[in-house]
mmCIF file of N, CA and C in Angstrom:
data_model
loop_
_atom_site.group_PDB
_atom_site.id
_atom_site.type_symbol
_atom_site.label_atom_id
_atom_site.label_comp_id
_atom_site.label_asym_id
_atom_site.label_seq_id
_atom_site.Cartn_x
_atom_site.Cartn_y
_atom_site.Cartn_z
ATOM 1 N N MET A 15 -13.911 8.504 10.037
ATOM 2 C CA MET A 15 -12.682 9.051 10.109
ATOM 3 C C MET A 15 -11.848 9.444 8.788
ATOM 4 N N ARG A 16 -11.459 10.399 8.554
ATOM 5 C CA ARG A 16 -11.177 10.577 7.634
ATOM 6 C C ARG A 16 -9.696 10.442 7.777
ATOM 7 N N ILE A 17 -9.288 9.935 6.417
ATOM 8 C CA ILE A 17 -7.484 9.240 6.380
ATOM 9 C C ILE A 17 -7.479 10.143 4.997
ATOM 10 N N LEU A 18 -5.912 10.922 5.245
ATOM 11 C CA LEU A 18 -5.348 11.743 4.457
ATOM 12 C C LEU A 18 -6.469 12.704 3.834
ATOM 13 N N ALA A 19 -7.355 13.280 4.598
ATOM 14 C CA ALA A 19 -8.532 14.486 4.126
ATOM 15 C C ALA A 19 -9.208 13.709 2.472
ATOM 16 N N ALA A 20 -9.425 12.632 2.854
ATOM 17 C CA ALA A 20 -9.998 11.949 1.133
ATOM 18 C C ALA A 20 -11.690 12.022 2.019
ATOM 19 N N ASP A 21 -12.888 12.362 1.247
ATOM 20 C CA ASP A 21 -13.955 12.483 1.483
ATOM 21 C C ASP A 21 -14.625 10.749 1.327
ATOM 22 N N THR A 22 -15.558 11.114 2.157
ATOM 23 C CA THR A 22 -15.824 9.143 2.411
ATOM 24 C C THR A 22 -16.315 8.417 0.956
ATOM 25 N N GLU A 23 -17.269 9.831 0.555
ATOM 26 C CA GLU A 23 -17.359 9.111 -0.790
ATOM 27 C C GLU A 23 -16.427 8.529 -1.346
ATOM 28 N N ALA A 24 -15.223 8.982 -1.730
ATOM 29 C CA ALA A 24 -13.909 8.437 -2.181
ATOM 30 C C ALA A 24 -13.523 7.035 -1.868
ATOM 31 N N ILE A 25 -13.353 7.133 -0.332
ATOM 32 C CA ILE A 25 -12.723 5.840 -0.154
ATOM 33 C C ILE A 25 -13.333 4.270 0.332
ATOM 34 N N GLU A 26 -14.843 5.226 -0.196
ATOM 35 C CA GLU A 26 -15.368 3.543 0.369
ATOM 36 C C GLU A 26 -15.132 2.577 -0.339
ATOM 37 N N GLY A 27 -14.589 2.428 -1.708
ATOM 38 C CA GLY A 27 -14.446 1.823 -2.592
ATOM 39 C C GLY A 27 -12.737 0.792 -2.048
ATOM 40 N N ILE A 28 -12.469 -0.294 -2.447
ATOM 41 C CA ILE A 28 -11.164 -0.897 -1.879
ATOM 42 C C ILE A 28 -10.010 -0.727 -2.085
ATOM 43 N N CYS A 29 -10.323 -0.307 -3.218
ATOM 44 C CA CYS A 29 -9.086 0.330 -4.075
ATOM 45 C C CYS A 29 -8.133 1.335 -3.256
ATOM 46 N N PHE A 30 -9.046 2.562 -2.821
ATOM 47 C CA PHE A 30 -8.311 3.083 -1.597
ATOM 48 C C PHE A 30 -7.456 2.345 -0.658
ATOM 49 N N TYR A 31 -8.001 1.310 -0.313
ATOM 50 C CA TYR A 31 -7.199 0.933 1.013
ATOM 51 C C TYR A 31 -6.104 -0.181 0.466
ATOM 52 N N GLU A 32 -6.126 -0.552 -0.768
ATOM 53 C CA GLU A 32 -5.014 -1.620 -1.196
ATOM 54 C C GLU A 32 -4.218 -0.506 -1.412
ATOM 55 N N LEU A 33 -4.051 0.578 -2.126
ATOM 56 C CA LEU A 33 -3.163 1.325 -2.478
ATOM 57 C C LEU A 33 -2.638 2.102 -1.471
ATOM 58 N N LEU A 34 -3.813 2.501 -0.373
ATOM 59 C CA LEU A 34 -2.701 2.796 1.303
ATOM 60 C C LEU A 34 -2.201 1.804 1.179
ATOM 61 N N SER A 35 -2.559 0.449 1.590
ATOM 62 C CA SER A 35 -1.469 -0.638 1.966
ATOM 63 C C SER A 35 -0.570 -0.497 1.486
ATOM 64 N N ALA A 36 -0.401 -0.541 -0.167
ATOM 65 C CA ALA A 36 0.697 -0.954 -1.162
ATOM 66 C C ALA A 36 1.917 0.647 -0.835
ATOM 67 N N ALA A 37 1.282 1.675 -0.541
ATOM 68 C CA ALA A 37 1.973 2.740 -0.061
ATOM 69 C C ALA A 37 2.551 2.706 0.944
ATOM 70 N N LEU A 38 2.256 2.208 1.914
ATOM 71 C CA LEU A 38 2.687 2.236 3.183
ATOM 72 C C LEU A 38 3.913 0.632 3.551
ATOM 73 N N GLY A 39 3.645 -0.623 2.965
ATOM 74 C CA GLY A 39 4.449 -0.987 2.594
ATOM 75 C C GLY A 39 5.914 -0.530 1.901
ATOM 76 N N ALA A 40 5.590 0.263 0.594
ATOM 77 C CA ALA A 40 6.541 1.190 -0.024
ATOM 78 C C ALA A 40 7.461 1.561 1.218
ATOM 79 N N LEU A 41 6.498 2.118 1.779
ATOM 80 C CA LEU A 41 7.703 3.336 2.564
ATOM 81 C C LEU A 41 7.722 2.903 3.579
ATOM 82 N N VAL A 42 8.165 1.728 4.072
ATOM 83 C CA VAL A 42 9.012 1.017 5.167
ATOM 84 C C VAL A 42 9.925 0.613 4.612
ATOM 85 N N SER A 43 10.079 0.199 3.285
ATOM 86 C CA SER A 43 10.917 -0.711 2.551
ATOM 87 C C SER A 43 12.431 0.397 2.605
ATOM 88 N N GLU A 44 13.380 -0.576 2.893
ATOM 89 C CA GLU A 44 14.692 0.158 2.899
ATOM 90 C C GLU A 44 14.909 1.196 1.549
ATOM 91 N N PRO A 45 15.088 2.746 1.486
ATOM 92 C CA PRO A 45 15.334 3.114 -0.074
ATOM 93 C C PRO A 45 16.470 2.270 -0.290
ATOM 94 N N GLY A 46 16.372 2.660 -1.702
ATOM 95 C CA GLY A 46 17.244 1.981 -2.913
ATOM 96 C C GLY A 46 16.462 0.236 -3.224
ATOM 97 N N THR A 47 16.217 -0.176 -2.619
ATOM 98 C CA THR A 47 15.240 -1.618 -2.337
ATOM 99 C C THR A 47 14.354 -1.721 -3.374
ATOM 100 N N PRO A 48 14.402 -2.323 -4.588
ATOM 101 C CA PRO A 48 13.191 -2.782 -5.324
ATOM 102 C C PRO A 48 11.827 -3.188 -4.360
ATOM 103 N N VAL A 49 10.871 -2.761 -4.589
ATOM 104 C CA VAL A 49 9.151 -2.948 -3.831
ATOM 105 C C VAL A 49 8.676 -3.830 -4.660
ATOM 106 N N ILE A 50 7.851 -4.657 -4.646
ATOM 107 C CA ILE A 50 7.365 -5.488 -5.357
ATOM 108 C C ILE A 50 5.754 -5.554 -4.757
ATOM 109 N N VAL A 51 4.738 -5.638 -4.959
ATOM 110 C CA VAL A 51 3.272 -5.158 -4.673
ATOM 111 C C VAL A 51 2.609 -6.412 -5.798
ATOM 112 N N VAL A 52 1.899 -7.275 -4.840
ATOM 113 C CA VAL A 52 1.176 -8.109 -5.616
ATOM 114 C C VAL A 52 -0.111 -8.044 -4.922
ATOM 115 N N SER A 53 -1.118 -7.900 -5.888
ATOM 116 C CA SER A 53 -2.412 -7.686 -4.975
ATOM 117 C C SER A 53 -3.350 -8.346 -6.347
ATOM 118 N N ASP A 54 -4.974 -9.065 -5.486
ATOM 119 C CA ASP A 54 -6.034 -9.286 -5.981
ATOM 120 C C ASP A 54 -6.727 -7.589 -6.610
ATOM 121 N N ASN A 55 -6.538 -6.565 -6.595
ATOM 122 C CA ASN A 55 -7.068 -5.429 -6.995
ATOM 123 C C ASN A 55 -6.494 -5.279 -8.158
ATOM 124 N N ARG A 56 -7.166 -5.522 -9.433
ATOM 125 C CA ARG A 56 -6.761 -4.809 -10.434
ATOM 126 C C ARG A 56 -6.512 -3.231 -10.679
ATOM 127 N N ALA A 57 -7.396 -2.754 -10.350
ATOM 128 C CA ALA A 57 -7.626 -0.829 -10.073
ATOM 129 C C ALA A 57 -6.246 -0.474 -9.949
ATOM 130 N N CYS A 58 -5.815 -1.293 -8.301
ATOM 131 C CA CYS A 58 -4.759 -1.408 -7.390
ATOM 132 C C CYS A 58 -3.388 -1.631 -8.064
ATOM 133 N N VAL A 59 -3.199 -2.249 -9.053
ATOM 134 C CA VAL A 59 -2.079 -2.598 -9.684
ATOM 135 C C VAL A 59 -2.147 -1.565 -11.121
ATOM 136 N N GLU A 60 -3.079 -0.936 -11.597
ATOM 137 C CA GLU A 60 -3.180 -0.246 -12.502
ATOM 138 C C GLU A 60 -2.405 0.882 -12.263
ATOM 139 N N VAL A 61 -2.897 1.408 -10.967
ATOM 140 C CA VAL A 61 -2.587 2.581 -10.667
ATOM 141 C C VAL A 61 -1.251 2.619 -10.339
ATOM 142 N N LEU A 62 -0.773 1.595 -9.992
ATOM 143 C CA LEU A 62 0.525 1.642 -9.401
ATOM 144 C C LEU A 62 1.459 1.713 -10.294
ATOM 145 N N GLY A 63 1.168 0.893 -11.430
ATOM 146 C CA GLY A 63 1.944 0.572 -12.746
ATOM 147 C C GLY A 63 1.936 2.429 -13.647
ATOM 148 N N LYS A 64 0.756 2.947 -13.732
ATOM 149 C CA LYS A 64 0.788 4.878 -14.019
ATOM 150 C C LYS A 64 1.136 5.111 -13.184
ATOM 151 N N MET A 65 0.962 5.211 -12.172
ATOM 152 C CA MET A 65 1.495 5.885 -11.104
ATOM 153 C C MET A 65 0.403 6.978 -10.859
ATOM 154 N N ARG A 66 -1.098 7.015 -11.339
ATOM 155 C CA ARG A 66 -1.912 7.893 -11.066
ATOM 156 C C ARG A 66 -3.167 6.959 -11.545
ATOM 157 N N GLY A 67 -4.097 7.805 -10.537
ATOM 158 C CA GLY A 67 -5.626 7.229 -10.405
ATOM 159 C C GLY A 67 -6.827 7.754 -10.987
ATOM 160 N N LYS A 68 -7.867 7.958 -11.059
ATOM 161 C CA LYS A 68 -8.930 8.047 -11.771
ATOM 162 C C LYS A 68 -9.703 8.915 -10.643
ATOM 163 N N SER A 69 -9.461 8.929 -9.332
ATOM 164 C CA SER A 69 -9.724 9.683 -8.584
ATOM 165 C C SER A 69 -8.669 10.461 -7.499
ATOM 166 N N ALA A 70 -9.436 12.240 -6.867
ATOM 167 C CA ALA A 70 -8.611 12.753 -6.291
ATOM 168 C C ALA A 70 -8.319 11.671 -4.604
ATOM 169 N N ALA A 71 -8.499 11.151 -4.495
ATOM 170 C CA ALA A 71 -8.002 10.233 -3.132
ATOM 171 C C ALA A 71 -7.241 9.325 -3.685
ATOM 172 N N LEU A 72 -6.821 8.567 -5.013
ATOM 173 C CA LEU A 72 -6.261 7.621 -5.052
ATOM 174 C C LEU A 72 -4.689 8.612 -5.418
ATOM 175 N N ASN A 73 -5.044 9.480 -6.357
ATOM 176 C CA ASN A 73 -3.574 10.596 -6.860
ATOM 177 C C ASN A 73 -3.374 10.944 -5.126
ATOM 178 N N SER A 74 -3.720 11.867 -3.989
ATOM 179 C CA SER A 74 -3.565 12.364 -3.283
ATOM 180 C C SER A 74 -2.613 10.808 -2.518
ATOM 181 N N ILE A 75 -2.631 9.696 -2.833
ATOM 182 C CA ILE A 75 -1.755 8.930 -2.056
ATOM 183 C C ILE A 75 -0.893 8.544 -2.877
ATOM 184 N N LEU A 76 -0.409 8.696 -3.702
ATOM 185 C CA LEU A 76 0.716 8.602 -5.123
ATOM 186 C C LEU A 76 1.122 9.732 -4.385
ATOM 187 N N GLN A 77 0.851 10.921 -4.709
ATOM 188 C CA GLN A 77 1.343 12.250 -4.744
ATOM 189 C C GLN A 77 2.288 12.255 -3.325
ATOM 190 N N ARG A 78 1.470 12.262 -2.310
ATOM 191 C CA ARG A 78 2.062 11.920 -0.812
ATOM 192 C C ARG A 78 3.167 11.049 -0.831
ATOM 193 N N MET A 79 2.850 9.833 -1.387
ATOM 194 C CA MET A 79 4.119 8.815 -1.532
ATOM 195 C C MET A 79 5.450 9.501 -1.731
ATOM 196 N N MET A 80 5.072 10.112 -2.805
ATOM 197 C CA MET A 80 6.279 10.699 -3.790
ATOM 198 C C MET A 80 6.802 12.263 -3.187
ATOM 199 N N VAL A 81 6.476 12.409 -2.489
ATOM 200 C CA VAL A 81 6.576 13.839 -1.791
ATOM 201 C C VAL A 81 7.826 12.898 -0.608
ATOM 202 N N ILE A 82 7.566 11.714 -0.236
ATOM 203 C CA ILE A 82 8.228 11.720 1.019
ATOM 204 C C ILE A 82 9.334 10.341 0.630
ATOM 205 N N ARG A 83 9.210 9.847 -0.809
ATOM 206 C CA ARG A 83 10.209 8.625 -1.348
ATOM 207 C C ARG A 83 10.103 9.068 -2.871
ATOM 208 N N PRO A 84 10.982 10.460 -3.415
ATOM 209 C CA PRO A 84 10.726 10.205 -4.795
ATOM 210 C C PRO A 84 10.541 8.685 -5.620
ATOM 211 N N GLU A 85 12.117 8.375 -5.234
ATOM 212 C CA GLU A 85 12.706 7.047 -5.668
ATOM 213 C C GLU A 85 11.802 6.422 -6.429
ATOM 214 N N LEU A 86 10.705 6.200 -5.593
ATOM 215 C CA LEU A 86 9.683 5.101 -5.876
ATOM 216 C C LEU A 86 8.571 4.957 -7.374
ATOM 217 N N ALA A 87 8.688 6.790 -7.931
ATOM 218 C CA ALA A 87 8.240 6.487 -9.171
ATOM 219 C C ALA A 87 9.260 5.590 -10.272
ATOM 220 N N GLY A 88 10.181 6.011 -10.095
ATOM 221 C CA GLY A 88 11.338 4.790 -10.899
ATOM 222 C C GLY A 88 10.694 3.827 -11.421
ATOM 223 N N ALA A 89 10.918 3.638 -12.679
ATOM 224 C CA ALA A 89 10.383 1.966 -13.012
ATOM 225 C C ALA A 89 11.504 1.016 -12.419
ATOM 226 N N ALA A 90 12.500 1.040 -12.355
ATOM 227 C CA ALA A 90 13.109 -0.042 -11.564
ATOM 228 C C ALA A 90 12.599 -0.459 -9.795
ATOM 229 N N THR A 91 12.107 0.725 -9.490
ATOM 230 C CA THR A 91 12.328 0.604 -7.835
ATOM 231 C C THR A 91 10.605 -0.003 -7.754
ATOM 232 N N LEU A 92 9.671 -0.092 -8.509
ATOM 233 C CA LEU A 92 8.156 -0.196 -8.172
ATOM 234 C C LEU A 92 7.647 -0.934 -8.894
ATOM 235 N N HIS A 93 7.191 -2.202 -8.298
ATOM 236 C CA HIS A 93 6.925 -3.000 -9.264
ATOM 237 C C HIS A 93 5.354 -3.647 -8.943
ATOM 238 N N ALA A 94 4.376 -3.501 -9.705
ATOM 239 C CA ALA A 94 2.796 -4.119 -9.629
ATOM 240 C C ALA A 94 2.456 -5.330 -9.973
ATOM 241 N N TYR A 95 2.041 -6.091 -9.322
ATOM 242 C CA TYR A 95 1.484 -7.183 -10.209
ATOM 243 C C TYR A 95 -0.037 -7.915 -9.792
ATOM 244 N N HIS A 96 -0.349 -8.377 -10.499
ATOM 245 C CA HIS A 96 -1.830 -8.493 -9.910
ATOM 246 C C HIS A 96 -2.032 -10.130 -9.900
ATOM 247 N N LEU A 97 -2.661 -10.363 -8.859
ATOM 248 C CA LEU A 97 -2.888 -12.025 -8.868
ATOM 249 C C LEU A 97 -4.108 -12.062 -7.969
ATOM 250 N N SER A 98 -4.679 -12.881 -9.031
ATOM 251 C CA SER A 98 -6.388 -13.043 -8.428
ATOM 252 C C SER A 98 -6.488 -13.676 -6.946
ATOM 253 N N GLY A 99 -7.469 -13.358 -6.682
ATOM 254 C CA GLY A 99 -8.137 -14.058 -5.570
ATOM 255 C C GLY A 99 -7.759 -15.048 -5.059
ATOM 256 N N GLU A 100 -8.523 -16.002 -6.262
ATOM 257 C CA GLU A 100 -8.486 -16.895 -5.661
ATOM 258 C C GLU A 100 -7.292 -18.102 -5.995
ATOM 259 N N ARG A 101 -6.000 -17.215 -6.453
ATOM 260 C CA ARG A 101 -4.590 -17.642 -6.300
ATOM 261 C C ARG A 101 -3.859 -17.185 -5.449
ATOM 262 N N ASN A 102 -4.025 -16.224 -4.759
ATOM 263 C CA ASN A 102 -3.357 -15.259 -3.762
ATOM 264 C C ASN A 102 -4.007 -15.602 -1.973
ATOM 265 N N LEU A 103 -3.181 -17.193 -2.378
ATOM 266 C CA LEU A 103 -3.623 -17.620 -0.660
ATOM 267 C C LEU A 103 -2.984 -17.384 0.149
ATOM 268 N N LEU A 104 -2.000 -16.314 0.515
ATOM 269 C CA LEU A 104 -1.346 -15.863 1.278
ATOM 270 C C LEU A 104 -2.242 -15.096 1.903
ATOM 271 N N ALA A 105 -2.431 -14.036 0.850
ATOM 272 C CA ALA A 105 -3.668 -12.795 1.270
ATOM 273 C C ALA A 105 -4.716 -13.104 1.575
ATOM 274 N N ASP A 106 -5.210 -14.333 0.851
ATOM 275 C CA ASP A 106 -6.474 -14.600 1.352
ATOM 276 C C ASP A 106 -6.353 -15.365 2.931
ATOM 277 N N GLN A 107 -5.668 -15.930 3.200
ATOM 278 C CA GLN A 107 -5.382 -16.780 5.003
ATOM 279 C C GLN A 107 -5.155 -14.927 5.788
ATOM 280 N N ILE A 108 -4.292 -14.196 5.383
ATOM 281 C CA ILE A 108 -4.514 -13.194 5.934
ATOM 282 C C ILE A 108 -5.436 -12.440 6.677
ATOM 283 N N SER A 109 -6.175 -12.261 5.687
ATOM 284 C CA SER A 109 -7.540 -11.598 5.580
ATOM 285 C C SER A 109 -8.603 -11.913 6.419
ATOM 286 N N ARG A 110 -8.382 -13.472 6.823
ATOM 287 C CA ARG A 110 -9.252 -13.949 7.342
ATOM 288 C C ARG A 110 -9.249 -14.932 8.675
ATOM 289 N N SER A 111 -7.778 -14.663 9.011
ATOM 290 C CA SER A 111 -7.434 -15.124 10.237
ATOM 291 C C SER A 111 -7.193 -13.726 11.417
ATOM 292 N N ASP A 112 -7.224 -14.371 12.606
ATOM 293 C CA ASP A 112 -7.417 -13.581 13.603
ATOM 294 C C ASP A 112 -5.505 -12.977 14.121
ATOM 295 N N ILE A 113 -5.361 -11.873 14.187
ATOM 296 C CA ILE A 113 -3.550 -10.885 14.611
ATOM 297 C C ILE A 113 -2.805 -12.248 15.202
ATOM 298 N N SER A 114 -3.182 -12.668 16.032
ATOM 299 C CA SER A 114 -2.493 -13.482 16.696
ATOM 300 C C SER A 114 -2.045 -15.188 15.968
ATOM 301 N N PHE A 115 -2.938 -15.559 14.662
ATOM 302 C CA PHE A 115 -2.117 -16.645 13.937
ATOM 303 C C PHE A 115 -1.434 -15.913 12.682
ATOM 304 N N ASN A 116 -1.790 -14.495 12.230
ATOM 305 C CA ASN A 116 -0.944 -14.124 11.373
ATOM 306 C C ASN A 116 0.379 -13.596 11.722
ATOM 307 N N ARG A 117 0.581 -13.581 13.014
ATOM 308 C CA ARG A 117 2.089 -13.078 13.420
ATOM 309 C C ARG A 117 2.819 -14.354 13.627
ATOM 310 N N SER A 118 1.635 -15.620 14.267
ATOM 311 C CA SER A 118 2.351 -17.048 14.311
ATOM 312 C C SER A 118 2.748 -17.230 12.416
ATOM 313 N N ILE A 119 2.318 -16.931 11.725
ATOM 314 C CA ILE A 119 2.545 -17.256 10.180
ATOM 315 C C ILE A 119 4.442 -16.486 9.965
ATOM 316 N N PHE A 120 4.215 -15.417 10.259
ATOM 317 C CA PHE A 120 4.997 -14.621 9.948
ATOM 318 C C PHE A 120 6.723 -14.355 10.794
ATOM 319 N N ALA A 121 6.032 -15.495 11.976
ATOM 320 C CA ALA A 121 7.348 -15.293 12.616
ATOM 321 C C ALA A 121 8.449 -15.864 12.320
ATOM 322 N N GLY A 122 7.762 -17.378 11.683
ATOM 323 C CA GLY A 122 8.976 -17.943 10.978
ATOM 324 C C GLY A 122 9.695 -17.944 9.808
ATOM 325 N N ILE A 123 9.113 -16.768 9.624
ATOM 326 C CA ILE A 123 9.515 -16.223 7.959
ATOM 327 C C ILE A 123 10.714 -14.947 8.211
ATOM 328 N N ARG A 124 12.269 -15.482 7.491
ATOM 329 C CA ARG A 124 13.343 -14.600 7.583
ATOM 330 C C ARG A 124 13.022 -13.235 7.434
ATOM 331 N N GLY A 125 13.254 -12.403 8.041
ATOM 332 C CA GLY A 125 13.659 -10.754 7.641
ATOM 333 C C GLY A 125 12.057 -10.210 7.675
ATOM 334 N N ALA A 126 10.664 -11.173 7.958
ATOM 335 C CA ALA A 126 9.548 -10.870 8.205
ATOM 336 C C ALA A 126 9.397 -9.986 9.356
ATOM 337 N N ALA A 127 8.814 -8.455 9.748
ATOM 338 C CA ALA A 127 8.949 -8.261 10.978
ATOM 339 C C ALA A 127 7.242 -7.020 10.961
ATOM 340 N N GLU A 128 6.560 -7.247 12.403
ATOM 341 C CA GLU A 128 5.370 -6.446 12.277
ATOM 342 C C GLU A 128 5.444 -5.026 12.263
ATOM 343 N N ARG A 129 5.582 -3.923 11.359
ATOM 344 C CA ARG A 129 5.869 -2.404 11.656
ATOM 345 C C ARG A 129 4.892 -2.175 12.340
ATOM 346 N N ASP A 130 4.886 -0.727 12.839
ATOM 347 C CA ASP A 130 4.280 0.340 13.632
ATOM 348 C C ASP A 130 4.071 1.099 12.133
ATOM 349 N N VAL A 131 3.286 1.857 11.675
ATOM 350 C CA VAL A 131 2.804 2.280 10.479
ATOM 351 C C VAL A 131 2.494 3.972 10.847
ATOM 352 N N SER A 132 2.077 3.906 12.195
ATOM 353 C CA SER A 132 1.582 5.296 12.695
ATOM 354 C C SER A 132 2.203 6.580 12.286
ATOM 355 N N GLY A 133 3.577 6.465 12.634
ATOM 356 C CA GLY A 133 4.689 7.766 12.095
ATOM 357 C C GLY A 133 4.505 8.040 10.839
ATOM 358 N N ILE A 134 4.506 6.811 9.670
ATOM 359 C CA ILE A 134 4.230 6.704 7.750
ATOM 360 C C ILE A 134 2.954 7.202 7.816
ATOM 361 N N LEU A 135 1.833 7.069 8.560
ATOM 362 C CA LEU A 135 0.768 7.634 8.133
ATOM 363 C C LEU A 135 0.338 9.055 8.756
ATOM 364 N N ALA A 136 1.307 9.154 9.781
ATOM 365 C CA ALA A 136 1.187 11.129 9.883
ATOM 366 C C ALA A 136 2.023 11.841 8.888
ATOM 367 N N ALA A 137 3.338 11.151 8.400
ATOM 368 C CA ALA A 137 4.338 11.773 7.441
ATOM 369 C C ALA A 137 2.909 11.937 6.317
ATOM 370 N N LEU A 138 2.830 11.178 5.606
ATOM 371 C CA LEU A 138 1.493 10.851 4.458
ATOM 372 C C LEU A 138 0.757 12.219 4.675
ATOM 373 N N ALA A 139 -0.139 12.236 6.107
ATOM 374 C CA ALA A 139 -1.141 13.363 5.938
ATOM 375 C C ALA A 139 -0.105 14.951 5.967
ATOM 376 N N ARG A 140 0.945 14.603 5.958
ATOM 377 C CA ARG A 140 1.608 16.277 6.340
ATOM 378 C C ARG A 140 2.553 16.273 5.094
ATOM 379 N N ALA A 141 2.669 15.141 4.212
ATOM 380 C CA ALA A 141 2.987 15.493 3.190
ATOM 381 C C ALA A 141 2.481 16.479 1.998
ATOM 382 N N LEU A 142 1.821 16.848 2.034
ATOM 383 C CA LEU A 142 0.620 18.007 1.150
ATOM 384 C C LEU A 142 -0.066 18.781 2.065
ATOM 385 N N PRO A 143 -0.599 19.901 1.820
ATOM 386 C CA PRO A 143 -1.798 20.583 2.396
ATOM 387 C C PRO A 143 -3.130 20.201 2.085
ATOM 388 N N SER A 144 -3.590 20.006 2.537
ATOM 389 C CA SER A 144 -5.230 19.213 2.404
ATOM 390 C C SER A 144 -5.774 20.021 2.044
#
């Protein structure tokens, strides 16, 4: 499956998926609300900090995100922090659990909500010509 018209070689690395997840999270946030991304992927954190990547696929995600929500490029809006995998206990738990267990974790957190991001993925795909 092609994601955002990226070629297969470019998306084999985890950074593409980490950045796509961060972009989706940022795009579902309320406009004007600061977005904090915590990732155990240093490359993803660096790409978000610089708002540019070393590959066309990573830059495509950033460019499409900026077309949809240009204010996310502002220094006061999007913050990315690295947290090593062994210290990122919640992400580790989520990545190793099934969806029903994850839903039970977030059910008890005020403001947490499961979101359908298919519309956002479609908007990202349309944001720039392929």
